[in-house]
Coordinates of C-alpha atoms in Angstrom, one line a residue:
M260 CA 0.0 0.0 0.0
G261 CA 1.4 3.4 -1.0
A262 CA 1.3 6.7 0.8
K263 CA -1.9 7.8 -1.0
A264 CA -3.7 4.6 -0.1
A265 CA -2.5 4.9 3.5
L266 CA -3.9 8.4 3.7
A267 CA -7.4 7.1 3.0
R268 CA -7.1 5.0 6.1
K269 CA -6.4 7.9 8.3
G270 CA -8.7 9.7 10.6
G271 CA -9.0 10.9 14.2
R272 CA -8.0 14.1 15.7
R273 CA -5.7 15.2 18.4
P274 CA -6.7 17.6 21.2
D275 CA -5.5 21.2 20.8
P276 CA -3.6 22.5 23.8
S277 CA -3.2 26.1 24.9
A278 CA -2.2 28.7 22.3
N279 CA -1.4 31.6 24.6
T280 CA 2.2 30.7 25.4
R281 CA 5.6 32.2 25.5
Y282 CA 9.0 31.7 23.8
G283 CA 12.3 32.0 25.6
S284 CA 12.4 34.1 28.8
Q285 CA 11.6 31.6 31.5
A286 CA 12.9 30.4 34.8
V287 CA 15.4 27.6 34.4
S288 CA 16.7 25.6 37.4
G289 CA 15.8 28.5 39.7
H290 CA 17.3 31.3 37.7
Q291 CA 16.4 33.4 34.7
A292 CA 17.2 31.9 31.3
P293 CA 19.9 33.8 29.4
L294 CA 19.0 35.9 26.4
D295 CA 20.1 33.2 24.0
P296 CA 19.4 29.8 25.6
S297 CA 22.2 27.5 24.4
F298 CA 22.2 25.1 27.2
S299 CA 24.4 22.0 27.6
G300 CA 21.6 19.5 28.2
A301 CA 17.9 19.0 27.5
E302 CA 17.1 18.7 31.2
Q303 CA 17.9 22.5 31.6
I304 CA 15.3 23.6 29.0
Q305 CA 11.9 24.6 30.0
P306 CA 10.1 25.3 26.8
S307 CA 6.5 24.9 26.2
A308 CA 3.3 23.4 27.4
G309 CA 2.0 22.3 24.1
M310 CA 2.9 20.7 20.8
D311 CA 3.7 21.7 17.3
H312 CA 4.9 19.4 14.6
H313 CA 7.0 20.4 11.6
E314 CA 6.8 19.4 8.1
E315 CA 5.3 15.9 8.5
G316 CA 2.9 17.3 11.1
R317 CA 0.9 15.4 13.7
S318 CA -2.4 17.1 13.3
G319 CA -5.3 16.8 10.9
G320 CA -8.3 14.5 10.8
R321 CA -11.6 14.3 8.9
R322 CA -13.0 17.4 7.3
R323 CA -16.1 18.8 8.9
G324 CA -18.5 20.2 6.4
R325 CA -17.7 21.9 3.1
R326 CA -15.4 24.8 2.6
R327 CA -17.0 28.1 2.3
K328 CA -15.6 31.2 0.6
V329 CA -14.4 33.6 3.2
D330 CA -15.8 37.1 2.9
P331 CA -13.7 39.7 4.7
A332 CA -16.7 42.0 4.9
R333 CA -18.6 39.6 7.0
G334 CA -18.4 39.7 10.8
H335 CA -16.8 36.9 12.7
S336 CA -17.7 35.5 16.1
A337 CA -16.0 37.1 19.1
A338 CA -13.4 35.1 21.0
G339 CA -15.7 34.7 23.9
S340 CA -18.4 33.0 21.7
R341 CA -16.1 30.4 20.3
P342 CA -15.6 26.9 21.8
A343 CA -12.6 26.6 24.0
L344 CA -9.5 24.7 23.2
E345 CA -8.3 22.3 25.8
G346 CA -6.6 24.5 28.3
G347 CA -6.5 27.5 26.0
V348 CA -7.3 31.0 27.2
S349 CA -6.7 34.1 25.1
E350 CA -5.1 37.3 26.2
T351 CA -8.4 38.9 26.9
G352 CA -9.5 36.0 29.1
A353 CA -11.8 34.5 26.5
S354 CA -11.4 31.0 25.3
V355 CA -9.1 30.5 22.2
A356 CA -11.0 28.8 19.5
D357 CA -10.7 26.4 16.6
N358 CA -11.2 22.7 17.3
Q359 CA -9.4 21.9 14.1
A360 CA -6.2 23.6 15.1
A361 CA -3.4 21.3 16.1
A362 CA -0.3 23.5 16.4
V363 CA 0.7 24.9 19.7
Q364 CA 3.9 26.9 20.2
S365 CA 5.2 27.6 23.6
D366 CA 7.4 29.8 25.7
H367 CA 8.7 33.2 25.0
F368 CA 10.8 33.0 21.9
Q369 CA 14.2 34.8 21.9
P370 CA 15.8 35.5 18.5
G371 CA 18.9 37.0 20.0
N372 CA 20.2 40.5 20.6
V373 CA 21.6 41.4 17.2
Q374 CA 19.4 42.8 14.4
P375 CA 19.8 41.8 10.7
D376 CA 21.7 43.8 8.1
P377 CA 19.0 45.7 6.3
G378 CA 20.8 45.5 3.0
H379 CA 22.2 42.1 2.4
D380 CA 23.3 39.0 4.3
T381 CA 27.1 38.6 4.3
R382 CA 26.7 35.0 3.2
G383 CA 24.7 35.8 0.0
F384 CA 21.1 35.8 1.2
P385 CA 19.2 38.9 0.1
A386 CA 17.4 40.7 2.9
R387 CA 13.8 40.2 1.6
L388 CA 11.2 41.1 4.2
P389 CA 8.1 41.7 2.2
S390 CA 5.1 42.2 4.5
A391 CA 2.3 44.5 5.0
P392 CA -0.6 45.1 7.4
Y393 CA -3.0 42.3 6.9
A394 CA -5.7 43.4 4.4
G395 CA -9.1 43.5 6.0
A396 CA -7.9 43.0 9.5
R397 CA -9.6 44.9 12.3
S398 CA -7.3 46.9 14.5
H399 CA -7.0 45.2 17.9
S400 CA -4.0 47.1 19.2
S401 CA -3.5 47.1 22.9
R402 CA -1.0 48.3 25.4
S403 CA 1.2 45.3 24.5
G404 CA 1.7 46.3 20.9
P405 CA 0.7 45.1 17.4
L406 CA 0.2 41.5 16.3
Y407 CA 2.4 39.7 13.8
A408 CA 1.6 36.6 11.8
A409 CA 3.6 33.9 9.9
L410 CA 1.9 31.4 7.6
D411 CA 3.7 28.5 6.0
L412 CA 1.9 26.4 3.4
G413 CA 4.2 23.5 2.8
T414 CA 3.9 20.2 0.8
N415 CA 2.3 18.5 3.8
N416 CA 1.1 21.0 6.3
C417 CA -0.6 24.4 6.5
R418 CA 0.6 26.2 9.7
L419 CA 0.0 29.7 11.1
L420 CA 1.5 31.4 14.1
I421 CA 0.3 34.8 15.5
A422 CA 2.5 36.5 18.1
R423 CA 3.0 39.8 19.9
P424 CA 6.5 41.2 20.4
E425 CA 7.8 41.6 23.9
E426 CA 11.0 43.0 25.4
R427 CA 13.1 39.9 24.9
G428 CA 11.3 38.1 22.1
F429 CA 7.6 37.4 21.4
R430 CA 4.6 35.7 22.9
V431 CA 2.5 33.4 20.8
V432 CA -1.2 34.2 21.1
D433 CA -2.7 31.9 18.6
A434 CA -1.6 29.0 16.3
Y435 CA -3.1 26.7 13.8
S436 CA -1.8 23.6 12.0
R437 CA -3.4 21.1 9.7
I438 CA -2.1 18.3 7.5
V439 CA -3.3 19.0 3.9
R440 CA -0.8 17.1 1.8
L441 CA -0.9 19.7 -0.9
G442 CA 2.0 18.1 -2.7
E443 CA 0.3 14.7 -2.9
G444 CA 1.1 13.2 -6.4
V445 CA 3.0 16.3 -7.6
G446 CA 6.2 14.2 -8.1
A447 CA 4.4 12.0 -10.7
S448 CA 2.0 14.4 -12.3
R449 CA 3.7 17.7 -11.8
R450 CA 0.3 19.2 -10.9
L451 CA -1.5 19.9 -7.7
G452 CA -4.6 17.7 -7.5
E453 CA -8.1 19.0 -6.9
P454 CA -8.6 17.2 -3.6
A455 CA -5.3 18.5 -2.3
M456 CA -6.1 22.0 -3.3
E457 CA -9.5 21.7 -1.6
R458 CA -7.9 20.6 1.6
A459 CA -5.4 23.4 1.5
I460 CA -8.0 26.1 0.7
E461 CA -10.2 24.9 3.6
A462 CA -7.2 25.2 6.0
L463 CA -6.2 28.6 4.6
A464 CA -9.8 29.9 5.0
N465 CA -9.5 29.0 8.7
C466 CA -6.2 30.9 8.9
H467 CA -7.8 33.9 7.2
R468 CA -10.5 33.9 9.8
K469 CA -7.9 33.9 12.6
L470 CA -6.0 36.7 11.0
L471 CA -9.2 38.8 10.9
E472 CA -10.3 38.0 14.4
R473 CA -6.9 38.7 15.9
G474 CA -6.5 42.0 14.0
V475 CA -3.0 41.1 12.7
E476 CA -1.1 44.2 11.5
R477 CA 2.0 42.6 10.0
S478 CA 2.3 39.3 8.3
R479 CA 4.2 37.2 5.8
L480 CA 2.3 34.3 4.2
I481 CA 4.6 31.9 2.3
A482 CA 4.2 28.8 0.2
T483 CA 7.1 26.4 -0.5
E484 CA 8.0 23.4 -2.6
A485 CA 4.6 22.1 -3.7
C486 CA 3.7 25.4 -5.3
R487 CA 7.3 25.8 -6.6
A488 CA 7.3 22.4 -8.3
A489 CA 3.7 22.2 -9.6
E490 CA 2.9 23.4 -13.2
N491 CA -0.4 24.8 -11.9
G492 CA 1.2 26.4 -8.8
D493 CA 0.5 29.9 -10.0
E494 CA -3.1 29.0 -10.8
F495 CA -3.5 27.7 -7.3
I496 CA -2.0 30.9 -5.7
A497 CA -4.5 33.0 -7.7
R498 CA -7.4 30.7 -6.6
V499 CA -6.3 31.1 -3.0
K500 CA -6.4 34.8 -3.4
S501 CA -9.9 34.7 -5.0
E502 CA -11.5 32.2 -2.5
T503 CA -9.8 33.2 0.8
G504 CA -8.4 36.7 0.3
L505 CA -4.9 35.5 1.2
A506 CA -2.0 36.6 -1.0
L507 CA 0.6 33.9 -0.7
E508 CA 4.2 34.4 -1.6
V509 CA 6.0 31.5 -3.2
V510 CA 9.5 31.7 -1.8
N511 CA 12.6 30.3 -3.3
R512 CA 14.7 27.6 -1.7
E513 CA 17.4 29.9 -0.4
T514 CA 14.8 32.0 1.3
E515 CA 13.4 28.9 2.9
A516 CA 16.9 27.9 4.1
R517 CA 17.5 31.3 5.6
L518 CA 14.2 31.4 7.4
A519 CA 14.9 28.0 8.9
V520 CA 18.2 29.3 10.3
A521 CA 16.5 32.4 11.7
G522 CA 14.0 30.3 13.5
C523 CA 16.4 27.9 15.1
V524 CA 19.7 29.7 15.8
S525 CA 18.9 30.3 19.4
L526 CA 19.4 26.5 19.9
V527 CA 23.0 26.6 18.7
D528 CA 25.4 25.5 21.4
Q529 CA 27.2 28.6 22.6
D530 CA 30.6 26.8 22.4
A531 CA 30.0 25.2 18.9
E532 CA 32.5 25.9 16.1
G533 CA 30.0 24.9 13.5
V534 CA 26.5 23.6 13.0
I535 CA 24.8 21.5 10.3
L536 CA 21.3 22.7 10.3
F537 CA 18.7 20.7 8.3
D538 CA 15.0 21.0 7.7
I539 CA 13.4 17.9 6.4
G540 CA 10.3 19.0 4.6
G541 CA 7.5 17.4 2.7
G542 CA 8.8 18.2 -0.8
S543 CA 12.3 19.4 -0.2
S544 CA 15.0 19.4 2.5
E545 CA 17.3 22.3 3.3
I546 CA 20.8 21.9 4.7
V547 CA 22.9 24.8 6.0
W548 CA 26.5 24.9 7.3
L549 CA 27.0 27.6 9.9
D550 CA 30.8 28.1 10.2
L551 CA 31.3 29.5 13.7
R552 CA 35.0 29.2 14.0
N553 CA 35.3 33.0 14.0
R554 CA 32.0 33.8 15.8
C555 CA 33.8 36.1 18.3
G556 CA 31.0 35.6 20.9
A557 CA 28.1 36.2 18.5
R558 CA 24.9 34.6 19.5
G559 CA 21.2 34.4 18.6
F560 CA 20.1 36.1 15.4
A561 CA 23.7 37.3 14.7
L562 CA 24.6 33.7 13.8
T563 CA 22.6 34.0 10.6
R564 CA 25.6 36.0 9.3
F565 CA 27.8 32.9 9.5
I566 CA 26.1 30.8 6.8
R567 CA 29.1 29.3 4.9
A568 CA 27.1 27.1 2.5
W569 CA 23.7 25.7 1.9
T570 CA 21.8 23.4 -0.4
S571 CA 18.2 22.4 -1.0
L572 CA 17.5 18.8 -1.9
P573 CA 14.4 18.1 -4.1
V574 CA 13.4 15.3 -1.8
G575 CA 11.1 15.4 1.2
V576 CA 9.0 12.9 3.1
V577 CA 6.0 13.1 0.8
N578 CA 7.6 12.7 -2.6
L579 CA 10.2 10.2 -1.2
A580 CA 7.5 8.0 0.3
E581 CA 5.4 8.2 -2.9
R582 CA 8.4 7.0 -5.0
H583 CA 9.5 4.2 -2.7
G584 CA 6.5 3.4 -0.5
G585 CA 6.0 4.4 3.1
V586 CA 3.8 1.7 4.6
D587 CA 5.7 -1.6 4.2
V588 CA 9.3 -0.4 4.3
T589 CA 11.7 -3.3 4.0
H590 CA 15.5 -3.0 4.5
E591 CA 15.9 -2.9 0.7
V592 CA 13.3 -0.1 0.4
F593 CA 14.9 1.9 3.2
E594 CA 18.4 1.6 1.6
A595 CA 16.9 2.6 -1.8
M596 CA 15.5 5.8 -0.2
V597 CA 18.9 6.6 1.5
A598 CA 20.7 6.1 -1.8
D599 CA 18.1 8.4 -3.6
V600 CA 18.8 11.2 -1.1
A601 CA 22.6 10.6 -1.1
S602 CA 22.7 11.2 -4.8
H603 CA 21.6 14.8 -4.3
L604 CA 24.2 15.4 -1.5
Q605 CA 27.2 15.1 -3.8
T606 CA 26.5 18.6 -5.2
F607 CA 26.8 20.3 -1.8
D608 CA 29.3 23.2 -2.0
L609 CA 32.3 22.9 0.3
G610 CA 31.2 19.4 1.4
D611 CA 34.8 18.3 1.9
E612 CA 35.6 21.4 3.9
L613 CA 32.6 20.7 6.1
T614 CA 33.9 17.1 6.6
A615 CA 37.3 18.5 7.7
A616 CA 35.6 21.0 10.1
I617 CA 33.6 18.1 11.6
A618 CA 36.8 16.2 12.2
G619 CA 37.8 18.9 14.6
G620 CA 35.0 17.9 17.0
G621 CA 33.3 21.2 17.5
V622 CA 30.4 20.8 15.0
H623 CA 26.9 19.5 16.0
M624 CA 23.7 18.9 14.0
L625 CA 20.5 20.9 14.5
G626 CA 17.4 19.4 13.1
T627 CA 14.0 21.0 12.6
S628 CA 11.4 18.6 11.3
G629 CA 8.8 16.1 12.4
T630 CA 11.4 13.4 11.8
V631 CA 13.7 14.6 14.5
T632 CA 11.0 15.5 16.9
T633 CA 9.5 12.0 16.5
L634 CA 12.9 10.4 17.2
A635 CA 13.3 12.5 20.3
G636 CA 9.7 11.7 21.5
V637 CA 10.3 8.0 21.0
H638 CA 13.7 8.1 22.6
L639 CA 12.1 9.8 25.7
G640 CA 9.3 7.2 25.8
L641 CA 6.6 9.9 25.8
K642 CA 3.1 8.6 26.2
R643 CA 1.9 11.9 24.6
Y644 CA 4.0 14.3 22.6
D645 CA 5.4 17.0 24.9
R646 CA 7.1 20.0 23.3
R647 CA 8.6 21.0 26.7
R648 CA 10.8 17.9 26.7
V649 CA 11.5 17.7 22.9
D650 CA 12.4 21.2 21.8
G651 CA 16.1 21.7 22.6
A652 CA 16.8 18.0 23.5
W653 CA 20.2 16.6 22.7
L654 CA 20.6 13.1 21.1
E655 CA 24.0 11.4 20.9
N656 CA 24.9 9.8 17.6
D657 CA 24.3 6.2 18.9
Q658 CA 20.9 7.2 20.3
V659 CA 19.9 8.6 16.8
S660 CA 21.0 5.3 15.2
A661 CA 19.1 3.3 17.8
M662 CA 15.9 5.2 17.3
I663 CA 16.0 5.0 13.5
D664 CA 16.5 1.2 13.8
H665 CA 13.6 1.1 16.3
L666 CA 11.3 2.9 13.9
R667 CA 12.4 0.7 11.0
E668 CA 11.4 -2.4 13.0
M669 CA 8.0 -1.1 13.7
P670 CA 5.2 -2.4 11.4
Y671 CA 2.9 0.2 10.0
D672 CA 0.1 -0.5 12.5
Q673 CA 2.5 0.0 15.4
R674 CA 3.6 3.3 13.9
V675 CA 0.0 4.4 13.7
E676 CA -0.5 3.6 17.4
N677 CA 2.6 5.3 18.6
P678 CA 1.6 8.6 20.3
C679 CA 4.6 10.4 18.8
I680 CA 3.8 9.3 15.3
G681 CA 0.1 8.7 14.7
A682 CA -2.0 7.8 11.7
D683 CA -1.2 11.1 9.9
R684 CA 2.5 10.4 9.7
A685 CA 2.9 6.7 9.9
D686 CA 3.6 6.4 6.2
L687 CA 6.0 9.3 6.1
V688 CA 8.3 8.9 9.2
L689 CA 10.6 6.3 7.6
A690 CA 11.1 8.5 4.6
G691 CA 12.2 11.2 7.0
C692 CA 14.5 8.7 8.7
A693 CA 16.1 7.9 5.4
I694 CA 16.8 11.5 4.6
L695 CA 18.4 12.0 8.0
E696 CA 20.4 8.8 7.6
A697 CA 21.7 10.0 4.3
I698 CA 22.8 13.2 5.8
R699 CA 24.4 11.4 8.8
R700 CA 26.4 9.0 6.5
R701 CA 27.8 12.0 4.6
W702 CA 28.6 14.1 7.6
S703 CA 28.7 12.3 10.9
C704 CA 28.5 14.4 14.1
S705 CA 28.6 13.2 17.6
R706 CA 25.5 15.2 18.7
L707 CA 22.1 16.2 17.3
R708 CA 20.0 18.9 18.9
V709 CA 16.2 18.8 18.2
A710 CA 14.2 21.9 17.3
D711 CA 10.5 22.0 17.4
R712 CA 10.5 25.4 15.6
G713 CA 11.3 26.6 12.1
L714 CA 10.1 28.7 9.3
R715 CA 7.3 30.5 11.1
E716 CA 9.5 31.5 14.0
G717 CA 12.1 32.7 11.4
I718 CA 9.5 34.8 9.6
L719 CA 8.3 36.4 12.9
T720 CA 11.9 37.1 14.0
E721 CA 12.8 38.8 10.7
L722 CA 9.6 40.9 10.6
M723 CA 10.0 42.1 14.2
A724 CA 13.7 42.8 13.7
A725 CA 13.0 44.8 10.6
D726 CA 10.5 46.9 12.6
G727 CA 13.1 47.4 15.4
V728 CA 10.9 46.0 18.1
W729 CA 13.9 44.9 20.2
S730 CA 15.8 48.2 19.9
R731 CA 16.9 49.8 23.2
R732 CA 13.7 51.7 24.0
T733 CA 10.6 51.4 26.0
G734 CA 8.1 49.1 24.4
P735 CA 7.9 47.8 20.8
R736 CA 7.8 50.1 17.9
R737 CA 4.7 50.0 15.8
P738 CA 5.3 48.5 12.4
S739 CA 5.5 50.9 9.4
R740 CA 2.6 50.4 7.0
Q741 CA 4.7 52.0 4.2
R742 CA 7.3 49.2 4.3
G743 CA 5.1 46.4 3.1
R744 CA 3.1 45.5 0.1
K745 CA -0.6 46.1 -0.3

C-alpha cells in the first residue's frame, strides 16, 4: 500500500492544547534563562506546554462540512463566543477557538540581541522582508503592541503562528496547524490535485478567519516546494487569493533555508565551532552549514551571518514516500531511499571542507522537522508528545541510530498507534529517517539537537527585527505600513 492509499485509512484528531504561550524568557533551574538559551543539556530547558509538529505534522483529521468562501466584509464571532480549546485561554481571558487547530507553540521566543543587516546578508542571502498590514484586519492594538503573523503552506502542512512582540522576544497568542498534503502526487503528475487544493484552501480559510479575528497588522504568508514544483502552482495561488483573500508568496529555496536558520539559531550551542542545520520538509529538504570558528562571541540572530554554504534537496518525506513506499518499508526499500537522497548530497558546495571541520569535533547537528521531533519523542518514551521535553533536546549519535533502527522495525500498525507518530505520519516517518540517515552518513556528528520550531519563527523574527521592536527603547515600535506591500 502506498502513501496515497494509506492516507485514505487515516482519521482521528488530536486535542488542541493552549495557544497563549511564550517563547524563551523563563525560569530555568531556579534562575532566569539567558538571552540566548544555548544550554548544555535538554534537562535544563523549560520550553512549552504544548505541541507543534513540523513538516510531516501530527495534526489533521476528517474534514467537517464543506469549505465556504471567506468574505472579509462579514463579521466573525468574538473570541468569547467560540468553543474553548483544551486548556486554551486568550489574552483577553476568553477561550481561544478552533477545534481543528493542532499547532501549539510555547514559551517566550528569543531571537537574539543582534538585528539583521537591512541591506544584504554577508553569506549571500538577500534581505527580503516583504510584508504588510493584513488586508481587511480589524485593529485590535493594545497596550502590549501590534500582532504579527507567519503562515507556512508546505507540501504536507498548513501552519499559522500569531505573536505579539515583547521586550526579549515574542509571545504566541494563537496558532493553527493542519495536514493538507498539498503536494500529494506532484512528483508524478507535476500538478496539484483537486482534492489536495480543496484541503489546503479549507485550511487557509481557517487561517484567514484567525487573522481577521486577531487583527493582525504585519504578516508574511509563504508557500514552498509544492507550489514551486507544480505546473499549476500559479493558478492555485490565484485561486487562494480569490477564495480566501490571502495573498501567498511562493518563496525560493534559499529564502526557505534562511528562514529555517533564523527560526532555530537560538538553539545553537554557545561553544560550537559549527552547525549542520537541516530542515526535512514534505517536498524538499534544506541543509545549511554555519561556520562559527570566527564567531567572536556572536549569539542568537547574529549567527545567521555565519552561513558558509547551503543546499536544498528536491526530496522530502511526501515525494520520497510516494516514490519508494512508506507503509511496508523493508531493509531494501529503506536503503533505496537513502541512496536516492545521497545522490543529491554530492553537489553540496564545500562538502569536503565541512567534513574537515567536523573532524575537529566542534560541530553539531541541529534538526528542525517532524522526523527529529519524532525520534526525540520515541527516545524519551513519551506517552503523549510534549514539546517542553522535545524542543532543545540533545541526542547522541548512537541514540539517533538506535531510534532509527527502532522505527524501521515497527510495522505500520504500530507506527499508527505510537503517540509520537500517529496515523497522519505513519507512512512518512521512515522516509524522513532515510533523509536523516543519508545526511548522517555523509557528515557524521557526535550530537544532534532537536528543534520544534522553524520557518514561522524565522518569519516572525525577521519581521519584528526589521521593525526594530527589540531596539533599546521602551516598548515595541509600531510597524511601518509603508514598508510592506498592499
